[in-house]
CSV table of C-alpha atoms in Angstrom, one decimal:
chain,number,residue,atom,x,y,z
A,1,MET,CA,-18.9,-17.2,-3.8
A,2,THR,CA,-15.9,-17.3,-6.1
A,3,ALA,CA,-12.7,-18.1,-4.3
A,4,ALA,CA,-10.2,-15.3,-4.1
A,5,GLY,CA,-6.5,-15.2,-5.2
A,6,LEU,CA,-3.6,-13.8,-3.3
A,7,TYR,CA,-0.6,-12.0,-4.9
A,8,VAL,CA,2.6,-11.4,-3.0
A,9,HIS,CA,5.1,-9.0,-4.6
A,10,ILE,CA,8.8,-9.7,-4.1
A,11,PRO,CA,10.7,-6.7,-5.6
A,12,PHE,CA,14.3,-8.0,-5.7
A,13,CYS,CA,16.4,-9.1,-8.6
A,14,SER,CA,20.0,-10.1,-9.0
A,15,SER,CA,20.3,-7.6,-11.9
A,16,ARG,CA,17.9,-5.3,-13.7
A,17,CYS,CA,16.8,-6.1,-17.3
A,18,SER,CA,17.0,-3.4,-19.9
A,19,TYR,CA,13.3,-3.5,-20.7
A,20,CYS,CA,11.9,-3.7,-17.2
A,21,ASP,CA,9.8,-0.9,-15.6
A,22,PHE,CA,8.4,-3.0,-12.7
A,23,ALA,CA,8.8,-2.0,-9.1
A,24,THR,CA,12.1,-3.9,-8.5
A,25,GLY,CA,15.6,-3.3,-7.2
A,26,LEU,CA,18.8,-5.3,-6.6
A,27,TYR,CA,18.7,-8.0,-4.0
A,28,GLN,CA,20.3,-7.2,-0.6
A,29,SER,CA,19.9,-9.9,2.1
A,30,GLU,CA,19.3,-7.5,5.0
A,31,LEU,CA,16.7,-5.5,3.1
A,32,ALA,CA,15.0,-8.7,1.9
A,33,GLU,CA,14.7,-9.8,5.5
A,34,ARG,CA,13.3,-6.5,6.5
A,35,TYR,CA,10.9,-6.6,3.6
A,36,VAL,CA,9.7,-10.1,4.6
A,37,ARG,CA,8.9,-8.8,8.1
A,38,GLY,CA,7.0,-5.9,6.6
A,39,LEU,CA,5.0,-8.2,4.3
A,40,ILE,CA,4.0,-10.3,7.3
A,41,ASN,CA,2.9,-7.2,9.2
A,42,GLU,CA,0.7,-6.2,6.2
A,43,ILE,CA,-0.8,-9.6,6.0
A,44,ARG,CA,-1.6,-9.8,9.7
A,45,ALA,CA,-3.2,-6.4,9.6
A,46,TRP,CA,-5.8,-7.7,7.1
A,47,GLN,CA,-9.2,-6.2,8.3
A,48,TYR,CA,-11.7,-7.8,6.0
A,49,ASP,CA,-13.5,-11.1,6.1
A,50,SER,CA,-11.3,-14.2,6.1
A,51,GLU,CA,-12.0,-15.2,2.5
A,52,ASN,CA,-11.7,-18.6,0.8
A,53,VAL,CA,-8.6,-18.6,-1.3
A,54,ASP,CA,-7.5,-21.2,-3.9
A,55,THR,CA,-4.5,-19.5,-5.6
A,56,ILE,CA,-1.4,-17.8,-4.3
A,57,TYR,CA,1.1,-16.2,-6.6
A,58,PHE,CA,4.6,-15.0,-5.6
A,59,GLY,CA,5.6,-12.5,-8.3
A,60,GLY,CA,8.3,-9.9,-8.7
A,61,GLY,CA,11.1,-9.3,-9.2
A,62,THR,CA,12.6,-12.7,-8.5
A,63,PRO,CA,10.9,-14.4,-5.6
A,64,SER,CA,13.2,-17.4,-5.8
A,65,LEU,CA,16.0,-15.2,-4.4
A,66,LEU,CA,14.3,-15.5,-1.0
A,67,ALA,CA,15.3,-18.2,1.4
A,68,HIS,CA,13.1,-21.3,2.0
A,69,ALA,CA,12.6,-20.1,5.6
A,70,GLN,CA,11.5,-16.6,4.5
A,71,LEU,CA,8.9,-18.1,2.1
A,72,ASP,CA,7.8,-20.4,4.8
A,73,ARG,CA,7.1,-17.5,7.2
A,74,ILE,CA,5.1,-15.6,4.5
A,75,LEU,CA,3.0,-18.6,3.7
A,76,ALA,CA,2.4,-19.3,7.3
A,77,SER,CA,1.0,-15.8,7.8
A,78,LEU,CA,-1.3,-16.2,4.7
A,79,TYR,CA,-2.6,-19.6,6.0
A,80,ASP,CA,-3.2,-18.0,9.4
A,81,THR,CA,-5.2,-15.1,7.8
A,82,PHE,CA,-7.1,-16.8,5.0
A,83,GLN,CA,-9.0,-20.0,4.5
A,84,ILE,CA,-6.8,-21.6,1.8
A,85,ALA,CA,-8.0,-24.6,-0.1
A,86,ALA,CA,-6.2,-27.9,0.2
A,87,ASP,CA,-5.7,-28.0,-3.5
A,88,ALA,CA,-4.6,-24.4,-3.9
A,89,GLU,CA,-2.4,-23.5,-6.9
A,90,ILE,CA,0.7,-21.9,-5.4
A,91,THR,CA,3.0,-20.3,-8.0
A,92,ILE,CA,6.5,-18.9,-7.7
A,93,GLU,CA,8.3,-16.9,-10.4
A,94,ILE,CA,11.8,-18.3,-11.0
A,95,ASN,CA,14.6,-16.9,-13.1
A,96,PRO,CA,17.1,-19.4,-14.5
A,97,GLY,CA,20.1,-19.8,-12.3
A,98,SER,CA,18.4,-18.1,-9.3
A,99,ALA,CA,17.8,-21.2,-7.2
A,100,THR,CA,19.9,-24.3,-6.5
A,101,PRO,CA,18.4,-27.8,-6.8
A,102,GLU,CA,18.3,-28.0,-3.0
A,103,LYS,CA,16.4,-24.7,-2.8
A,104,LEU,CA,13.8,-25.8,-5.4
A,105,ARG,CA,13.2,-29.0,-3.5
A,106,ALA,CA,12.7,-26.9,-0.3
A,107,PHE,CA,10.2,-24.7,-2.2
A,108,ARG,CA,8.3,-27.7,-3.3
A,109,SER,CA,8.2,-29.1,0.3
A,110,LEU,CA,6.3,-25.9,1.3
A,111,GLY,CA,3.5,-26.8,-1.0
A,112,ILE,CA,4.5,-24.5,-3.9
A,113,ASN,CA,3.3,-26.5,-6.8
A,114,ARG,CA,3.7,-24.3,-9.9
A,115,ALA,CA,6.8,-22.4,-11.3
A,116,SER,CA,6.6,-19.5,-13.7
A,117,PHE,CA,9.9,-19.7,-15.4
A,118,GLY,CA,11.4,-16.5,-17.0
A,119,ALA,CA,13.2,-18.1,-20.0
A,120,GLN,CA,12.4,-15.1,-22.3
A,121,THR,CA,14.7,-16.5,-25.1
A,122,PHE,CA,17.2,-19.3,-25.5
A,123,ASP,CA,19.6,-17.2,-27.5
A,124,ASP,CA,22.6,-16.0,-25.4
A,125,ALA,CA,23.2,-12.9,-27.6
A,126,GLU,CA,19.5,-11.8,-27.1
A,127,LEU,CA,19.7,-12.5,-23.4
A,128,ALA,CA,22.8,-10.3,-23.1
A,129,LYS,CA,21.1,-7.4,-25.0
A,130,LEU,CA,18.1,-7.7,-22.5
A,131,GLY,CA,20.5,-7.4,-19.6
A,132,ARG,CA,19.4,-10.9,-18.3
A,133,SER,CA,21.6,-12.5,-15.6
A,134,HIS,CA,21.3,-16.0,-17.1
A,135,ASN,CA,22.3,-17.8,-20.3
A,136,ALA,CA,20.6,-20.6,-22.2
A,137,ALA,CA,22.5,-23.3,-20.4
A,138,ASP,CA,21.2,-21.9,-17.1
A,139,ALA,CA,17.7,-22.1,-18.4
A,140,LEU,CA,18.1,-25.8,-19.4
A,141,ARG,CA,19.7,-26.7,-16.2
A,142,THR,CA,17.2,-24.9,-14.0
A,143,PHE,CA,14.3,-26.5,-15.9
A,144,ALA,CA,15.8,-30.0,-15.3
A,145,ASP,CA,16.2,-29.1,-11.6
A,146,LEU,CA,12.6,-28.1,-11.4
A,147,ARG,CA,11.6,-31.5,-12.8
A,148,ASP,CA,13.9,-33.2,-10.4
A,149,ALA,CA,12.3,-31.3,-7.6
A,150,ASN,CA,8.9,-32.7,-8.6
A,151,PHE,CA,7.5,-29.5,-10.2
A,152,ALA,CA,4.9,-31.0,-12.5
A,153,ASN,CA,3.4,-27.6,-13.5
A,154,VAL,CA,5.9,-25.3,-15.1
A,155,SER,CA,5.2,-22.2,-17.3
A,156,PHE,CA,7.7,-20.6,-19.6
A,157,ASP,CA,7.7,-16.8,-20.4
A,158,LEU,CA,8.9,-16.0,-23.9
A,159,ILE,CA,9.3,-12.6,-25.5
A,160,ALA,CA,9.1,-11.9,-29.3
A,161,GLY,CA,9.9,-8.8,-31.2
A,162,LEU,CA,13.3,-8.2,-29.6
A,163,PRO,CA,15.6,-5.7,-31.3
A,164,GLY,CA,17.4,-7.4,-34.1
A,165,GLN,CA,15.6,-10.7,-33.5
A,166,THR,CA,15.0,-12.8,-36.7
A,167,LEU,CA,12.2,-15.1,-37.6
A,168,ASP,CA,14.7,-18.0,-37.8
A,169,GLY,CA,16.0,-17.2,-34.3
A,170,TRP,CA,12.4,-17.0,-32.9
A,171,GLN,CA,11.6,-20.4,-34.5
A,172,ARG,CA,14.6,-21.9,-32.8
A,173,ASN,CA,13.4,-20.5,-29.5
A,174,ILE,CA,9.9,-22.0,-29.9
A,175,ARG,CA,11.3,-25.4,-31.0
A,176,GLN,CA,13.5,-25.5,-27.9
A,177,ALA,CA,10.6,-24.6,-25.7
A,178,LEU,CA,8.3,-27.2,-27.2
A,179,ASP,CA,11.0,-29.8,-27.0
A,180,LEU,CA,11.2,-29.2,-23.2
A,181,ALA,CA,7.4,-29.6,-23.1
A,182,PRO,CA,6.4,-27.3,-20.1
A,183,GLU,CA,2.7,-27.4,-19.1
A,184,HIS,CA,2.2,-23.7,-19.9
A,185,LEU,CA,3.5,-21.0,-22.2
A,186,SER,CA,3.1,-17.3,-21.8
A,187,PHE,CA,4.0,-15.3,-24.9
A,188,TYR,CA,4.7,-11.5,-24.9
A,189,LEU,CA,5.4,-9.0,-27.6
A,190,LEU,CA,8.3,-6.7,-26.3
A,191,GLU,CA,7.0,-3.4,-25.0
A,192,VAL,CA,9.6,-0.6,-24.9
A,193,HIS,CA,8.8,1.6,-21.9
A,194,SER,CA,10.0,5.1,-21.7
A,195,GLY,CA,12.8,5.6,-19.1
A,196,THR,CA,14.2,2.1,-19.4
A,197,PRO,CA,17.8,1.4,-20.6
A,198,LEU,CA,16.3,-0.3,-23.7
A,199,ALA,CA,14.3,2.7,-24.7
A,200,GLU,CA,17.5,4.8,-24.4
A,201,HIS,CA,19.5,2.3,-26.4
A,202,ILE,CA,16.9,2.5,-29.2
A,203,ARG,CA,16.8,6.3,-29.1
A,204,ARG,CA,20.5,6.5,-29.4
A,205,GLY,CA,20.7,3.9,-32.2
A,206,ILE,CA,22.6,1.3,-30.1
A,207,GLN,CA,19.9,-1.2,-30.7
A,208,PRO,CA,17.4,-1.2,-33.6
A,209,GLN,CA,13.7,-0.4,-33.3
A,210,PRO,CA,11.7,-3.6,-32.8
A,211,ASP,CA,9.8,-4.7,-35.9
A,212,GLU,CA,6.1,-4.9,-35.0
A,213,ASP,CA,5.1,-6.5,-38.2
A,214,LEU,CA,7.7,-9.3,-37.8
A,215,ALA,CA,6.6,-9.7,-34.2
A,216,GLY,CA,3.1,-10.4,-35.5
A,217,VAL,CA,4.4,-13.1,-37.8
A,218,MET,CA,6.3,-14.6,-34.9
A,219,TYR,CA,3.1,-14.6,-32.8
A,220,GLU,CA,1.1,-16.4,-35.5
A,221,TRP,CA,3.9,-19.0,-36.1
A,222,MET,CA,4.2,-19.7,-32.4
A,223,LEU,CA,0.4,-20.3,-32.1
A,224,GLU,CA,0.5,-22.7,-35.1
A,225,GLN,CA,3.3,-24.7,-33.7
A,226,ALA,CA,2.1,-24.8,-30.1
A,227,THR,CA,-1.4,-25.7,-30.9
A,228,ALA,CA,-0.1,-28.5,-33.2
A,229,ALA,CA,1.9,-29.7,-30.2
A,230,GLY,CA,-1.2,-30.0,-28.1
A,231,TYR,CA,-1.4,-26.7,-26.3
A,232,GLU,CA,-4.7,-24.8,-26.0
A,233,HIS,CA,-4.7,-21.1,-26.8
A,234,TYR,CA,-6.9,-20.1,-23.9
A,235,GLU,CA,-6.0,-16.4,-23.5
A,236,ILE,CA,-4.4,-13.8,-25.9
A,237,SER,CA,-0.9,-14.3,-24.5
A,238,ASN,CA,-1.3,-17.7,-22.8
A,239,LEU,CA,-1.4,-21.4,-23.9
A,240,SER,CA,-1.4,-24.5,-21.8
A,241,ARG,CA,-1.8,-28.3,-21.9
A,242,PRO,CA,-5.4,-29.3,-21.0
A,243,GLY,CA,-6.0,-28.8,-17.3
A,244,PHE,CA,-2.9,-26.5,-16.8
A,245,HIS,CA,-4.3,-23.0,-17.4
A,246,SER,CA,-3.1,-20.5,-14.8
A,247,ARG,CA,-5.9,-20.6,-12.3
A,248,HIS,CA,-4.6,-17.4,-10.6
A,249,ASN,CA,-4.3,-15.3,-13.8
A,250,VAL,CA,-7.8,-16.4,-14.9
A,251,LYS,CA,-9.1,-14.6,-11.9
A,252,TYR,CA,-7.9,-11.3,-13.4
A,253,TRP,CA,-9.8,-11.9,-16.6
A,254,THR,CA,-13.0,-13.1,-15.0
A,255,ALA,CA,-13.3,-10.3,-12.4
A,256,ALA,CA,-12.8,-12.7,-9.4
A,257,PRO,CA,-11.5,-11.1,-6.2
A,258,TYR,CA,-7.7,-10.9,-5.7
A,259,TYR,CA,-5.7,-9.3,-2.9
A,260,GLY,CA,-2.1,-8.1,-3.3
A,261,PHE,CA,0.5,-7.7,-0.6
A,262,GLY,CA,3.9,-5.9,-0.9
A,263,CYS,CA,5.0,-2.8,-2.6
A,264,SER,CA,3.2,-1.9,-5.9
A,265,SER,CA,0.7,-4.7,-5.5
A,266,HIS,CA,-3.0,-4.3,-6.6
A,267,SER,CA,-6.2,-5.6,-5.2
A,268,TYR,CA,-9.8,-6.0,-6.3
A,269,ASP,CA,-12.8,-7.0,-4.2
A,270,GLY,CA,-14.6,-8.7,-7.1
A,271,ASP,CA,-17.3,-6.0,-7.2
A,272,MET,CA,-16.7,-2.3,-7.4
A,273,ARG,CA,-13.5,-1.5,-5.5
A,274,ARG,CA,-9.8,-1.5,-6.4
A,275,TRP,CA,-6.8,-0.4,-4.5
A,276,SER,CA,-3.0,-0.4,-4.7
A,277,ASN,CA,0.0,-0.1,-2.5
A,278,HIS,CA,2.9,2.4,-2.5
A,279,ARG,CA,5.3,1.5,-5.3
A,280,ASP,CA,8.5,2.5,-3.5
A,281,VAL,CA,10.0,-0.3,-1.4
A,282,MET,CA,11.4,2.0,1.3
A,283,LYS,CA,8.2,4.1,1.6
A,284,TYR,CA,6.2,0.8,1.7
A,285,LEU,CA,8.4,-0.4,4.6
A,286,GLU,CA,8.1,2.8,6.5
A,287,LEU,CA,4.3,2.5,6.4
A,288,VAL,CA,3.9,-1.1,7.3
A,289,GLU,CA,6.6,-1.0,10.1
A,290,THR,CA,4.6,1.8,11.8
A,291,GLY,CA,1.2,0.1,11.5
A,292,VAL,CA,0.1,2.4,8.7
A,293,SER,CA,-1.7,1.1,5.6
A,294,PRO,CA,0.5,1.1,2.5
A,295,VAL,CA,-2.5,1.7,0.3
A,296,VAL,CA,-1.9,4.9,-1.7
A,297,GLU,CA,-4.7,4.7,-4.3
A,298,GLU,CA,-8.3,3.5,-4.1
A,299,GLN,CA,-10.9,3.5,-6.9
A,300,GLN,CA,-14.6,3.0,-6.6
A,301,LEU,CA,-15.7,1.7,-9.9
A,302,SER,CA,-18.9,2.9,-11.6
A,303,ARG,CA,-21.3,0.5,-13.2
A,304,THR,CA,-20.0,1.8,-16.6
A,305,ASP,CA,-16.4,0.9,-15.5
A,306,VAL,CA,-17.4,-2.6,-14.5
A,307,GLN,CA,-19.3,-3.1,-17.7
A,308,ALA,CA,-16.4,-2.0,-19.9
A,309,GLU,CA,-13.9,-4.2,-18.0
A,310,ALA,CA,-16.3,-7.2,-18.3
A,311,VAL,CA,-16.1,-6.7,-22.1
A,312,PHE,CA,-12.4,-6.3,-22.7
A,313,LEU,CA,-11.3,-8.8,-20.0
A,314,GLY,CA,-13.9,-11.3,-21.2
A,315,LEU,CA,-12.7,-11.0,-24.7
A,316,ARG,CA,-9.1,-11.7,-23.7
A,317,LEU,CA,-10.2,-15.3,-23.1
A,318,MET,CA,-10.3,-17.2,-26.4
A,319,GLN,CA,-13.5,-19.0,-25.3
A,320,GLY,CA,-15.2,-15.7,-25.9
A,321,LEU,CA,-17.8,-13.5,-24.2
A,322,ASP,CA,-21.3,-14.7,-23.6
A,323,LEU,CA,-23.6,-11.9,-24.9
A,324,ARG,CA,-26.7,-13.4,-23.3
A,325,ALA,CA,-25.1,-13.6,-19.8
A,326,PHE,CA,-23.6,-10.1,-20.3
A,327,SER,CA,-27.1,-8.7,-21.1
A,328,GLU,CA,-28.6,-10.4,-18.0
A,329,SER,CA,-25.9,-9.0,-15.8
A,330,PHE,CA,-25.8,-5.4,-17.1
A,331,GLY,CA,-29.1,-5.0,-19.0
A,332,VAL,CA,-27.1,-4.0,-22.1
A,333,ASP,CA,-27.5,-5.7,-25.5
A,334,LEU,CA,-24.0,-5.4,-27.0
A,335,ARG,CA,-25.1,-7.0,-30.2
A,336,ALA,CA,-27.6,-4.2,-30.8
A,337,GLU,CA,-25.6,-1.3,-29.3
A,338,HIS,CA,-22.4,-2.2,-31.3
A,339,ALA,CA,-23.9,-3.6,-34.4
A,340,ASP,CA,-21.8,-1.5,-36.7
A,341,ASP,CA,-18.6,-2.3,-34.8
A,342,LEU,CA,-19.3,-6.0,-34.7
A,343,ASP,CA,-20.1,-6.1,-38.4
A,344,ARG,CA,-16.9,-4.3,-39.2
A,345,PHE,CA,-14.8,-6.6,-37.0
A,346,CYS,CA,-16.4,-9.7,-38.4
A,347,ARG,CA,-15.8,-8.6,-42.0
A,348,ALA,CA,-12.2,-7.8,-41.1
A,349,GLY,CA,-11.8,-11.2,-39.6
A,350,LEU,CA,-11.0,-9.9,-36.1
A,351,VAL,CA,-14.0,-11.5,-34.3
A,352,GLU,CA,-16.5,-14.2,-34.9
A,353,LEU,CA,-20.0,-14.7,-33.6
A,354,ASP,CA,-21.1,-18.2,-32.6
A,355,GLY,CA,-24.6,-18.1,-31.3
A,356,ASP,CA,-24.5,-16.0,-28.1
A,357,LEU,CA,-20.7,-16.1,-28.0
A,358,ILE,CA,-18.4,-13.4,-29.5
A,359,ARG,CA,-14.7,-14.2,-29.6
A,360,LEU,CA,-11.5,-13.0,-31.1
A,361,THR,CA,-10.0,-14.8,-34.0
A,362,ARG,CA,-6.3,-15.5,-34.1
A,363,THR,CA,-5.7,-12.3,-36.1
A,364,GLY,CA,-8.1,-10.5,-33.7
A,365,ALA,CA,-6.0,-11.6,-30.7
A,366,LEU,CA,-2.9,-9.9,-32.3
A,367,LEU,CA,-5.0,-6.7,-32.9
A,368,SER,CA,-7.1,-6.9,-29.8
A,369,ASN,CA,-6.5,-3.3,-28.7
A,370,GLU,CA,-8.4,-2.1,-31.8
A,371,VAL,CA,-11.3,-4.3,-30.9
A,372,PHE,CA,-11.3,-3.4,-27.2
A,373,ALA,CA,-11.3,0.4,-28.0
A,374,ALA,CA,-14.7,0.1,-29.6
A,375,PHE,CA,-16.3,-1.1,-26.4
A,376,VAL,CA,-14.7,1.1,-23.8
């Protein structure tokens, strides 16, 4: 059976970014301690089989704001509840400037062996517009501290298409990232979510509307430079050096089971059931502190749901979707049922067929939603 992944949501940040619509709030030490206790209650209340696990992911928010002892207690509860592999990939999200060198060494001593590093951009003016709490110097210093702490698997998050961002500025960002040579790169096009400060700034003309066409050019240029530098483009938004793909995130794209703990976390049993926790931190705590499940939504997937997800999640991986294996699993011949769509996408240069494999081209990765819509 495929090993499961565990996700632990830490909803605290030192400041709130202007584009963020995640379930996060400002860090308060007493609330953070209460939240850690609540998390441990939820983990210990696990009622299903003690599954084999080979990835743990601390996301947020800014998990690196927690103390070493708090993360130690959370990890201990996970190890008590699940069968965790000796070589498990254990990731923590870190914002530049959010952890001292001593703290990073302490995290590493706990067995945390991967850092997802929220660089976003190396331009101070762009960071200020995003409401980030760090500057470029913080990013360079924290990355050096991670290396000194013996983190040999570091991922950078980068965002393109920022309001007012130029191609020259983006190219400087990518050159800086490649010069630092992290093991993994995650690249995102800026999404402007309704209700965020950034959306309001754009509505009022304080910041310009992001240029989607320019963001597409940035995406293609980044792929060219990163692949030339030895990175493998293994998923629409992710590249890595050989052997350093995100084992945890691949679970999401291959329909492996994963279990989330903390407010707003999501879970999937690897078959037909999904569920998610209450989004509000205080409501989540009220529930877990009284022994009540924090789950607020459950979904029993239909076979049609699972089939559709297998297509669009499988196509996110640049290795492509195996049409023969898909047909054996679902009894559906996608090549026959979607012959017109496949012909149209092939002629448009969005997908390519290679024997039994269908995969997105580089242009198709940029326009992937158009391709996915045909199969859902």
